[in-house]
CSV table of C-alpha atoms and ligand atoms in Angstrom, one decimal:
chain,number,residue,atom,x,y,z
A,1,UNK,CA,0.0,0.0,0.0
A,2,UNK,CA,1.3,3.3,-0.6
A,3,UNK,CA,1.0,5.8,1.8
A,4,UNK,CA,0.2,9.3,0.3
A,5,UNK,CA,-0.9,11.2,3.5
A,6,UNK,CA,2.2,11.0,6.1
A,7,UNK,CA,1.0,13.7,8.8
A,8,UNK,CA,4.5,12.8,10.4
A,9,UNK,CA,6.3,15.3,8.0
A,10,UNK,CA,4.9,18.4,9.4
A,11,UNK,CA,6.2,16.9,12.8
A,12,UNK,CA,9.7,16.1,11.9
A,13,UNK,CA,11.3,19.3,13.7
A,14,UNK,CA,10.3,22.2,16.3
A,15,UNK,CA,10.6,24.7,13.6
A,16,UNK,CA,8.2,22.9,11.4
A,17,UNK,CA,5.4,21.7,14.1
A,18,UNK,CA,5.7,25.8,15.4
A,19,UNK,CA,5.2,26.5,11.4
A,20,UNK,CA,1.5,24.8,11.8
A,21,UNK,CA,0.9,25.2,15.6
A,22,UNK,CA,-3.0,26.2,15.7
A,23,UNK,CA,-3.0,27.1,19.5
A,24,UNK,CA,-0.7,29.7,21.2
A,25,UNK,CA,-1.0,31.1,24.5
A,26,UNK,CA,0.0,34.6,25.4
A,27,UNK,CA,0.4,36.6,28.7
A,28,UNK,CA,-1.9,38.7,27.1
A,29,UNK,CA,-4.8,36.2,27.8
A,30,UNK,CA,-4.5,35.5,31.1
A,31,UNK,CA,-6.1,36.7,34.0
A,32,UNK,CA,-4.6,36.8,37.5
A,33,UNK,CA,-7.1,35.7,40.2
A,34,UNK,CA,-5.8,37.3,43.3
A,35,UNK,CA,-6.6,37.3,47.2
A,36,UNK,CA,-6.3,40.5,49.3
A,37,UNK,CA,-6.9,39.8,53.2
A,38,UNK,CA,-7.9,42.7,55.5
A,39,UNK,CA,-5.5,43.8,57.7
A,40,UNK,CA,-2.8,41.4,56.2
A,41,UNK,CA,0.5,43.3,57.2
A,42,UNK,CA,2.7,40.5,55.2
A,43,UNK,CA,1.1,37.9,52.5
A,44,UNK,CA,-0.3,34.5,54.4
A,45,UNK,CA,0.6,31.8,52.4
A,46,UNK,CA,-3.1,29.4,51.6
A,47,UNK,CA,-1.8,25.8,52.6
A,48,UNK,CA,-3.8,23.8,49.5
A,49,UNK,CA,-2.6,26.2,46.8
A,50,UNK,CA,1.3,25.9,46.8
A,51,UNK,CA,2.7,29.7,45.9
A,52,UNK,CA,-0.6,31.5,46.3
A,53,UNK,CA,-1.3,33.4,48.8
A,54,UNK,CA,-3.9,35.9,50.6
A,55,UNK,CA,-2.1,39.6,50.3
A,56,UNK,CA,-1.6,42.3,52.2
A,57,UNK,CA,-1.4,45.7,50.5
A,58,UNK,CA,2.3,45.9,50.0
A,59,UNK,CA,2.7,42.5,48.5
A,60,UNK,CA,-0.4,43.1,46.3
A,61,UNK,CA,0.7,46.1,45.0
A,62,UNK,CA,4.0,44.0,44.3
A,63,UNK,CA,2.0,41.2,42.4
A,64,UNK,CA,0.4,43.8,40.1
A,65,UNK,CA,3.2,45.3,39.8
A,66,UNK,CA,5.0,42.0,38.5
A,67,UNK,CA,1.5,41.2,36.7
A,68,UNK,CA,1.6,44.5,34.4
A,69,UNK,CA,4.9,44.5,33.7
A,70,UNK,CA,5.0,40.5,32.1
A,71,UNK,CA,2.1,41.8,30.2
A,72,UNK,CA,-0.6,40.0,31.9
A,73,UNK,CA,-3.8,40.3,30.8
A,74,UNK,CA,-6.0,41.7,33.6
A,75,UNK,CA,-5.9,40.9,37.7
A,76,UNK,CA,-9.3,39.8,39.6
A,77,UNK,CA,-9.6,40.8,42.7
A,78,UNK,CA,-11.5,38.3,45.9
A,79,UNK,CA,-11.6,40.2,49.3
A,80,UNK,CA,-11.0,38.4,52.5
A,81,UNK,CA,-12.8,40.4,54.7
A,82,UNK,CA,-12.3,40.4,59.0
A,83,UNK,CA,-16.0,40.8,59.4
A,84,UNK,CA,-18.9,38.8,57.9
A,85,UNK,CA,-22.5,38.9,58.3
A,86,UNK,CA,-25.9,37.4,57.0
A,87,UNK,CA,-27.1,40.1,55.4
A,88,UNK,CA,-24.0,40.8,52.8
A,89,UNK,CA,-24.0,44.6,54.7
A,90,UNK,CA,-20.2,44.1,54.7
A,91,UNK,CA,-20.0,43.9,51.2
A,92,UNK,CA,-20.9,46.9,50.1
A,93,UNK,CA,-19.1,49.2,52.4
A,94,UNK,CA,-17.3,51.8,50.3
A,95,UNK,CA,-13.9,50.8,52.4
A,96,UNK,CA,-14.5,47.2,52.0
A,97,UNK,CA,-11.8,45.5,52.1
A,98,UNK,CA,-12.6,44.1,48.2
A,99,UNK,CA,-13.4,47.8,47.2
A,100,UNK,CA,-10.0,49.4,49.1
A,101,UNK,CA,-7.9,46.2,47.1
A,102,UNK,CA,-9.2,47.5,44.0
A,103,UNK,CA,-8.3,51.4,44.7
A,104,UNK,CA,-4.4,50.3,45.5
A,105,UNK,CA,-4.1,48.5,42.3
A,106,UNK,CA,-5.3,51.2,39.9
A,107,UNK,CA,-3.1,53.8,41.9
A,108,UNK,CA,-0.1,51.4,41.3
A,109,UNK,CA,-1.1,49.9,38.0
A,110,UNK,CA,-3.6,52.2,36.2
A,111,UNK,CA,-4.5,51.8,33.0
A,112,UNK,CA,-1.6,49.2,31.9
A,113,UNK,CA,-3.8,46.0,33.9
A,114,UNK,CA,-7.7,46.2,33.6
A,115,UNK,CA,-8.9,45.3,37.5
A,116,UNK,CA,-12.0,43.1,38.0
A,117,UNK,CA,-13.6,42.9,40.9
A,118,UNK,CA,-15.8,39.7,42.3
A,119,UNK,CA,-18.7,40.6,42.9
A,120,UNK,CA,-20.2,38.3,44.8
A,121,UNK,CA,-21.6,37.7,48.3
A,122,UNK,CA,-19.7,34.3,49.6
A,123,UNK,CA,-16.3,35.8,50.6
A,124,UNK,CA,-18.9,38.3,52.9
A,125,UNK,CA,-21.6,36.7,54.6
A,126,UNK,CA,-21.7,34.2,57.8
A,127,UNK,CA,-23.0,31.6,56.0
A,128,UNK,CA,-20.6,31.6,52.8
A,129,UNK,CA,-23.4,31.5,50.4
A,130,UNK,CA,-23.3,33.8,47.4
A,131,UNK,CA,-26.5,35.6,48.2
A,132,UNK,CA,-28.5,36.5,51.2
A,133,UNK,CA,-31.2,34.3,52.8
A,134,UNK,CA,-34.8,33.9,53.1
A,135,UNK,CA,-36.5,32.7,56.5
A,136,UNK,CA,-36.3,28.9,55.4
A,137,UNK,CA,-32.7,29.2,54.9
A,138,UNK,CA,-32.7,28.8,50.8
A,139,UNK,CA,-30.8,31.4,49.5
A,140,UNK,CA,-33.3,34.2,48.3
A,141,UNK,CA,-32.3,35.4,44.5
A,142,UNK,CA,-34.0,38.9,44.0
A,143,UNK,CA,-33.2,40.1,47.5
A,144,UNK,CA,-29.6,38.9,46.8
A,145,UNK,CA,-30.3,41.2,43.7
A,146,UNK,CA,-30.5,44.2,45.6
A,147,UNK,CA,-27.3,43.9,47.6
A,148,UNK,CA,-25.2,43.3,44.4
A,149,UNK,CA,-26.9,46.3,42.6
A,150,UNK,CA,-25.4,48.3,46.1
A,151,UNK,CA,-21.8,46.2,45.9
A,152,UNK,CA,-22.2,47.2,42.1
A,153,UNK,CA,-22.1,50.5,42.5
A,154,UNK,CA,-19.6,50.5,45.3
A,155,UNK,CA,-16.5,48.5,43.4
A,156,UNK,CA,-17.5,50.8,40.1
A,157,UNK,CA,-16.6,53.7,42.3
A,158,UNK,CA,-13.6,52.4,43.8
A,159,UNK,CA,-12.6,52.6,40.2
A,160,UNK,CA,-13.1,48.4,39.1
A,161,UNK,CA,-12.7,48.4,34.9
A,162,UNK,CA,-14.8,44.8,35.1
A,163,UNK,CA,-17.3,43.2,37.7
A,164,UNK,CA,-16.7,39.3,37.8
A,165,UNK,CA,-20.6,38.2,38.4
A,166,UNK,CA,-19.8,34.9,40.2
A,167,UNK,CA,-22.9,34.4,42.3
A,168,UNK,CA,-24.9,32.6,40.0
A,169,UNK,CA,-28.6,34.4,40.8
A,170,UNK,CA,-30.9,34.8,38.3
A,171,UNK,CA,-30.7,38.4,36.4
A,172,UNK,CA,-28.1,39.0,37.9
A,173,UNK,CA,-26.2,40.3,34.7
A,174,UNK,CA,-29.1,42.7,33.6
A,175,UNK,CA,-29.9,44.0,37.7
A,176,UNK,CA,-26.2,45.1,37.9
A,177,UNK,CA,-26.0,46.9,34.4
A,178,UNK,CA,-28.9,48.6,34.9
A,179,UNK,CA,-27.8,50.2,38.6
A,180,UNK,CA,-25.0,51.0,36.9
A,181,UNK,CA,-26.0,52.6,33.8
A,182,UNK,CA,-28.5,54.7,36.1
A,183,UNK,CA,-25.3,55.9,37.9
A,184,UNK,CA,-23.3,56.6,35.1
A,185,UNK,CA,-21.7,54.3,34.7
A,186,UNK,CA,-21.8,52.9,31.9
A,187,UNK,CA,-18.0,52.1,31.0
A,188,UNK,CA,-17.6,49.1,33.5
A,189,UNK,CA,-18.0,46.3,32.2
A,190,UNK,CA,-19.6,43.1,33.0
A,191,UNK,CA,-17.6,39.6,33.1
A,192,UNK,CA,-20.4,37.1,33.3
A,193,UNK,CA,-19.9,33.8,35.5
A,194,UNK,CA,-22.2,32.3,32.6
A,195,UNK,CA,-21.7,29.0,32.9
A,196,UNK,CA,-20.7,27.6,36.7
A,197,UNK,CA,-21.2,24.4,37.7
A,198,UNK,CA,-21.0,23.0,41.5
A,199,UNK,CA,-18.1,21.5,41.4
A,200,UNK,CA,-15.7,19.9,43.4
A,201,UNK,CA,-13.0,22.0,41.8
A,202,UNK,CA,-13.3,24.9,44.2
A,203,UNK,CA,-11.8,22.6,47.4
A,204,UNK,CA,-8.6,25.0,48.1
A,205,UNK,CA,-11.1,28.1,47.2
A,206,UNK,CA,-12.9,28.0,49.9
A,207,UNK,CA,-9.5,28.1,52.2
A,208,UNK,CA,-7.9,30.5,50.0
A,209,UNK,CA,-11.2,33.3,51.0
A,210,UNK,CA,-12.2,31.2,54.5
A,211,UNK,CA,-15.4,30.7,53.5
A,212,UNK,CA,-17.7,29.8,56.0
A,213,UNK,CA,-20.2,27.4,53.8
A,214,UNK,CA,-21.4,24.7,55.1
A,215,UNK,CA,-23.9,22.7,52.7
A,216,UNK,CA,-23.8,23.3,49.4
A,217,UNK,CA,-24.5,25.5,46.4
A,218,UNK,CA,-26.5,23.0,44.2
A,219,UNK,CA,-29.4,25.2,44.0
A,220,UNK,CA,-27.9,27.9,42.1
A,221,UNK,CA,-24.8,26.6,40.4
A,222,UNK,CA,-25.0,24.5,37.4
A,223,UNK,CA,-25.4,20.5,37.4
A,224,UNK,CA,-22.3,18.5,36.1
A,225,UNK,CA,-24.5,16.4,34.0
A,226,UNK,CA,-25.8,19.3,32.0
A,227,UNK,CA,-24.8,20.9,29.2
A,228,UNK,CA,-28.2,21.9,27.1
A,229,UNK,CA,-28.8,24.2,30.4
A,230,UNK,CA,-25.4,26.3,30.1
A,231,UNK,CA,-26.3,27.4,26.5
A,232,UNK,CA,-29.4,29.1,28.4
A,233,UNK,CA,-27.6,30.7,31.0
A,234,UNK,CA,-25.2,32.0,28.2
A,235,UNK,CA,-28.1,33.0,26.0
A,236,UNK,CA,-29.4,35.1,29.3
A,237,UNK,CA,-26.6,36.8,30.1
A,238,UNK,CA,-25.8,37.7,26.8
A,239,UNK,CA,-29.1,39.2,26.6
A,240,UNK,CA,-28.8,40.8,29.9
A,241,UNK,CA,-26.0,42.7,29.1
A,242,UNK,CA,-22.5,40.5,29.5
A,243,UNK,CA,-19.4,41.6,28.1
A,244,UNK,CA,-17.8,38.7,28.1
A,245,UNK,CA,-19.0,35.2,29.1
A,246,UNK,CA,-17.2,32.8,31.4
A,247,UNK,CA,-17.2,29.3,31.4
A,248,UNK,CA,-15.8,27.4,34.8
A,249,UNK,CA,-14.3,25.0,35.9
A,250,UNK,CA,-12.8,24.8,32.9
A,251,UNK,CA,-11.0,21.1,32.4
A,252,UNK,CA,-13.9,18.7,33.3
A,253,UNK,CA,-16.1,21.7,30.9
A,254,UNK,CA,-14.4,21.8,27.6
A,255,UNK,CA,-16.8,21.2,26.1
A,256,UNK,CA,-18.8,23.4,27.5
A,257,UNK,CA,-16.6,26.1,26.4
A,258,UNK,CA,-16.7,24.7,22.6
A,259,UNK,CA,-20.2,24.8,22.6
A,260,UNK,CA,-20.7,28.2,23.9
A,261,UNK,CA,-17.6,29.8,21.8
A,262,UNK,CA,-19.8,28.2,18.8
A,263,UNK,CA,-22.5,30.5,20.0
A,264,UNK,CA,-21.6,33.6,21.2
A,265,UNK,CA,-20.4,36.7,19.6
A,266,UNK,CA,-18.7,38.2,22.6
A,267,UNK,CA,-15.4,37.4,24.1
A,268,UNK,CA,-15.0,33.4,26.0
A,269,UNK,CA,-13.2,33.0,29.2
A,270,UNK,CA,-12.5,30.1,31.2
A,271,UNK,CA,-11.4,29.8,35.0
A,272,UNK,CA,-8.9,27.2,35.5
A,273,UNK,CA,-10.3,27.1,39.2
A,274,UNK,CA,-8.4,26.6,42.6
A,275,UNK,CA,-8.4,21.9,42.6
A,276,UNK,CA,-7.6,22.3,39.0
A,277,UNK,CA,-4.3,24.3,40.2
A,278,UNK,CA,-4.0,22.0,43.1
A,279,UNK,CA,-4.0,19.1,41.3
A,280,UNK,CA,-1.2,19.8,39.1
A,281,UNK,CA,0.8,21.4,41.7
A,282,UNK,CA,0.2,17.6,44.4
A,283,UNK,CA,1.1,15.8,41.8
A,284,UNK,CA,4.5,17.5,40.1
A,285,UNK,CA,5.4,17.7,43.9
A,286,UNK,CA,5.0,14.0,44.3
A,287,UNK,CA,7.1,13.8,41.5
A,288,UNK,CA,4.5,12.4,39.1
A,289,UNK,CA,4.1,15.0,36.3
A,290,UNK,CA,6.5,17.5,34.7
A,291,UNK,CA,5.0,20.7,36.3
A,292,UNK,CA,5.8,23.0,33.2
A,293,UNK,CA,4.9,20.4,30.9
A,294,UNK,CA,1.2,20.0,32.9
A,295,UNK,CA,0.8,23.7,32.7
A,296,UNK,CA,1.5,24.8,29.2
A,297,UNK,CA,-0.5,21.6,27.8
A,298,UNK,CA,-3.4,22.7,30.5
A,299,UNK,CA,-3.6,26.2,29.5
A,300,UNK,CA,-3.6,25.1,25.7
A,301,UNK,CA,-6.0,23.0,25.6
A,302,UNK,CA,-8.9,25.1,27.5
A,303,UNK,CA,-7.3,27.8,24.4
A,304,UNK,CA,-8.3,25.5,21.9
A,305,UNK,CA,-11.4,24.6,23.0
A,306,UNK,CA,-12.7,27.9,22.3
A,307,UNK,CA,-11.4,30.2,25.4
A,308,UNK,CA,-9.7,33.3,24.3
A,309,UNK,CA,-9.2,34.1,27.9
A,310,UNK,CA,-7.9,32.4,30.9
A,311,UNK,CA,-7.9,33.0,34.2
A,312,UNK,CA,-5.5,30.8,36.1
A,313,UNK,CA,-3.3,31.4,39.2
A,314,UNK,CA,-0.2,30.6,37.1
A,315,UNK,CA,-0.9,34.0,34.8
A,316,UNK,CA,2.5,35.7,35.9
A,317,UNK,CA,4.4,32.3,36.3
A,318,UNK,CA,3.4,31.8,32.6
A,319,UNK,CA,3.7,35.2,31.4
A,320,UNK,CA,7.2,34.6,32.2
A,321,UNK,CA,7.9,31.4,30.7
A,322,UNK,CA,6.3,32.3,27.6
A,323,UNK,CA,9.3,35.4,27.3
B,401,PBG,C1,-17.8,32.2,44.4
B,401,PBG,C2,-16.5,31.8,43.8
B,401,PBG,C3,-15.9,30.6,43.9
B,401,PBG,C4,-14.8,30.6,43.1
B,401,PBG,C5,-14.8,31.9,42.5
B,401,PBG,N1,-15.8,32.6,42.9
B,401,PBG,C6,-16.2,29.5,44.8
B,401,PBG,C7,-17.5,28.8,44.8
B,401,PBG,O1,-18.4,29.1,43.9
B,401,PBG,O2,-17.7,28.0,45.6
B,401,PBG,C8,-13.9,29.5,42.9
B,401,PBG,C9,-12.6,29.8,42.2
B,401,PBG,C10,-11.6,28.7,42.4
B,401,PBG,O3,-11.9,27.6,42.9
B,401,PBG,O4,-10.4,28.9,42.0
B,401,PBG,N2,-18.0,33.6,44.4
C-alpha cells in the first residue's frame, strides 16, 4: 500500500510543528485571580494552593506590579474580609476590604492591567453562600439582587474596569448593568460567570477566601451532568447585558466552552479554578508530572477549546515562561 498522506512530516522538527501550531498562549490572555486579606500586614501563604497566597497591601501592590509588567492580561480581585455577616451589609461598604484592594491597584497599575472585581456575596456573609437568605434558609435570589446592585455600584466607584458576576442568581447580569447605567456608569464592564457548575473543583477556594459554607451550592450553580442548560444561562446573560461570558471550571467543561464559543459573539473565558491548580501542583510535587509540561498543555487545551481568555493562578508564572 502506498502511503500518500504521512501527517508525520509536518512533525519532523520544532521549527516545522511551530510552522503549523494552531493554539498559542500569550500573557496577554491571562487573567490573575488574586486574594487581598484585611489587615494582612505580610502575605499568608493558603496551605492547599502551593505559591498562592492571601495579600496584604504591600505584597499586592507587588503582584500587580509583577503582573503588568510581564504583560498580563488583567488581575481579579477576591476580598478576604475580617467581618462577615448574613445580610452581605459588609460587602458593600465603600472601604470594603474588596473595594480598598481594588483602589491600590489602579493607583499602582492604572490603566496598563484592567482590574475586576468579584462581585459576589460568599467571601462576605456568615454563612458563605453567594446571596443573602430567606427565612427557610434557601438562599433568596431577588433580595440577593438588591445587595449586588449596592456592591455594584460600590467596586465601580472604587474605580473596578470589570465586575466578575460569580454568584450565580438569576438576572443578575441585567440588575447590575442597569444600577449602573442609572449611575453613570456605563463604562464598566460586565464579566459574566455564565456558565458555573458545582463543582468539586473549588476545594482549596474556599480556604484560599475562608469561606464559612457549610452545605452546598447546588441550588444555584449549574449541574455537572448538564450541558443543554449552560447554553441558556449563556443565551441570558448575553441578553442581559454581559461583556464577556465565562465558562468554569474549565478542564472537566471543555466542552462546554466549545459549545458556547460556537454561539456567542462576545469574548469566551475560562477559569482554570483553585483543585484544578491543586491538582497539578500535588502531583508535580509528588514527582509524578513534569509541572511546566502539565501547565503549558493545560492552559492550551482550554485555548483550543474555544477560550480566548484564561484565568489561572499561574498568569504571571506563565507570562514569564512564555518570554
Ligand atoms: C464564588 C466563587 C468561587 C470561586 C470563584 N468565585 C467558589 C464557589 O463558587 O464556591 C472558585 C474559584 C476557584 O476555585 O479557583 N463567588
Amino acid at each position: 500500500m502506498a502511503i500518500i498522506e504521512r501527517p508525520r512530516r509536518l512533525r519532523r522538527t520544532e521549527a516545522m510543528r511551530r510552522l503549523v501550531r494552531e493554539t498559542t498562549i500569550s500573557a496577554a490572555d491571562l487573567i490573575l485571580p488574586v486574594f487581598v486579606k484585611e489587615n494582612a500586614t505580610e502575605p499568608i501563604p493558603i496551605a492547599s494552593m502551593p505559591g498562592v497566597v492571601q495579600h496584604s497591601p504591600d505584597s499586592l501592590r507587588a503582584a500587580v506590579e509583577e503582573a503588568a509588567e510581564l504583560g498580563v492580561g488583567a488581575v481579579m480581585i477576591f476580598g478576604v474580609p475580617e467581618e462577615r455577616d448574613d445580610s452581605g451589609d459588609a460587602a458593600c461598604a465603600v472601604d470594603s476590604v474588596l473595594a480598598e484592594a481594588v483602589r491600590w491597584t489602579k493607583e499602582t497599575t492604572g490603566d496598563a492591567l484592567p482590574v475586576i472585581a468579584d462581585l459576589c456575596l460568599d467571601e462576605f456573609t456568615s454563612h458563605g453562600h453567594c446571596g443573602v437568605l430567606a427565612p427557610d434558609g434557601s438562599v433568596d435570589n431577588d433580595a440577593t439582587l438588591g445587595v449586588y446592585r449596592r456592591m455594584a455600584v460600590v467596586l465601580a466607584e472604587a474605580g473596578s474596569d470589570m465586575l466578575g458576576l460569580s454568584g450565580m442568581m438569576d438576572g443578575q447580569v441585567g440588575a447590575v448593568r442597569e444600577i449602573l447605567d442609572e449611575w453613570g456608569h456605563t463604562d464598566t464592564a460586565l464579566l459574566a460567570y455564565a456558565a458555573k457548575y458545582a463543582s468539586a473543583m473549588y476545594g482549596p477556594f474556599r480556604d484560599a477566601v475562608e469561606s464559612q459554607l457549610t452545605g452546598d451550592r447546588k441550588t444555584y450553580q449549574q449541574d455537572p451532568a448538564n450541558a443543554v442548560e449552560a447554553l441558556r444561562e449563556v443565551r441570558l446573560d448575553v441578553a442581559e447585558g454581559a461583556d464577556i461570558v465565562m465558562v468554569k471550571p474549565a478542564l472537566p467543561y471543555l466542552d462546554i466552552i466549545a459549545r458556547v464559543e460556537d454561539m456567542v459573539d462576545v469574548p469566551v473565558a475560562a477559569y482554570v479554578v483553585s483543585g484544578e491548580f491543586a491538582m497539578i501542583e500535588a502531583a508535580a510535587q509528588a514527582g509524578m508530572i513534569d509541572r511546566e509540561r502539565a501547565i503549558l498543555e493545560v492552559l492550551t487545551s482550554v485555548k483550543r477549546a474555544g477560550a480566548g481568555i484564561i484565568a489561572t493562578y499561574w498568569a504571571s508564572e506563565v507570562a514569564r515562561l512564555l518570554r
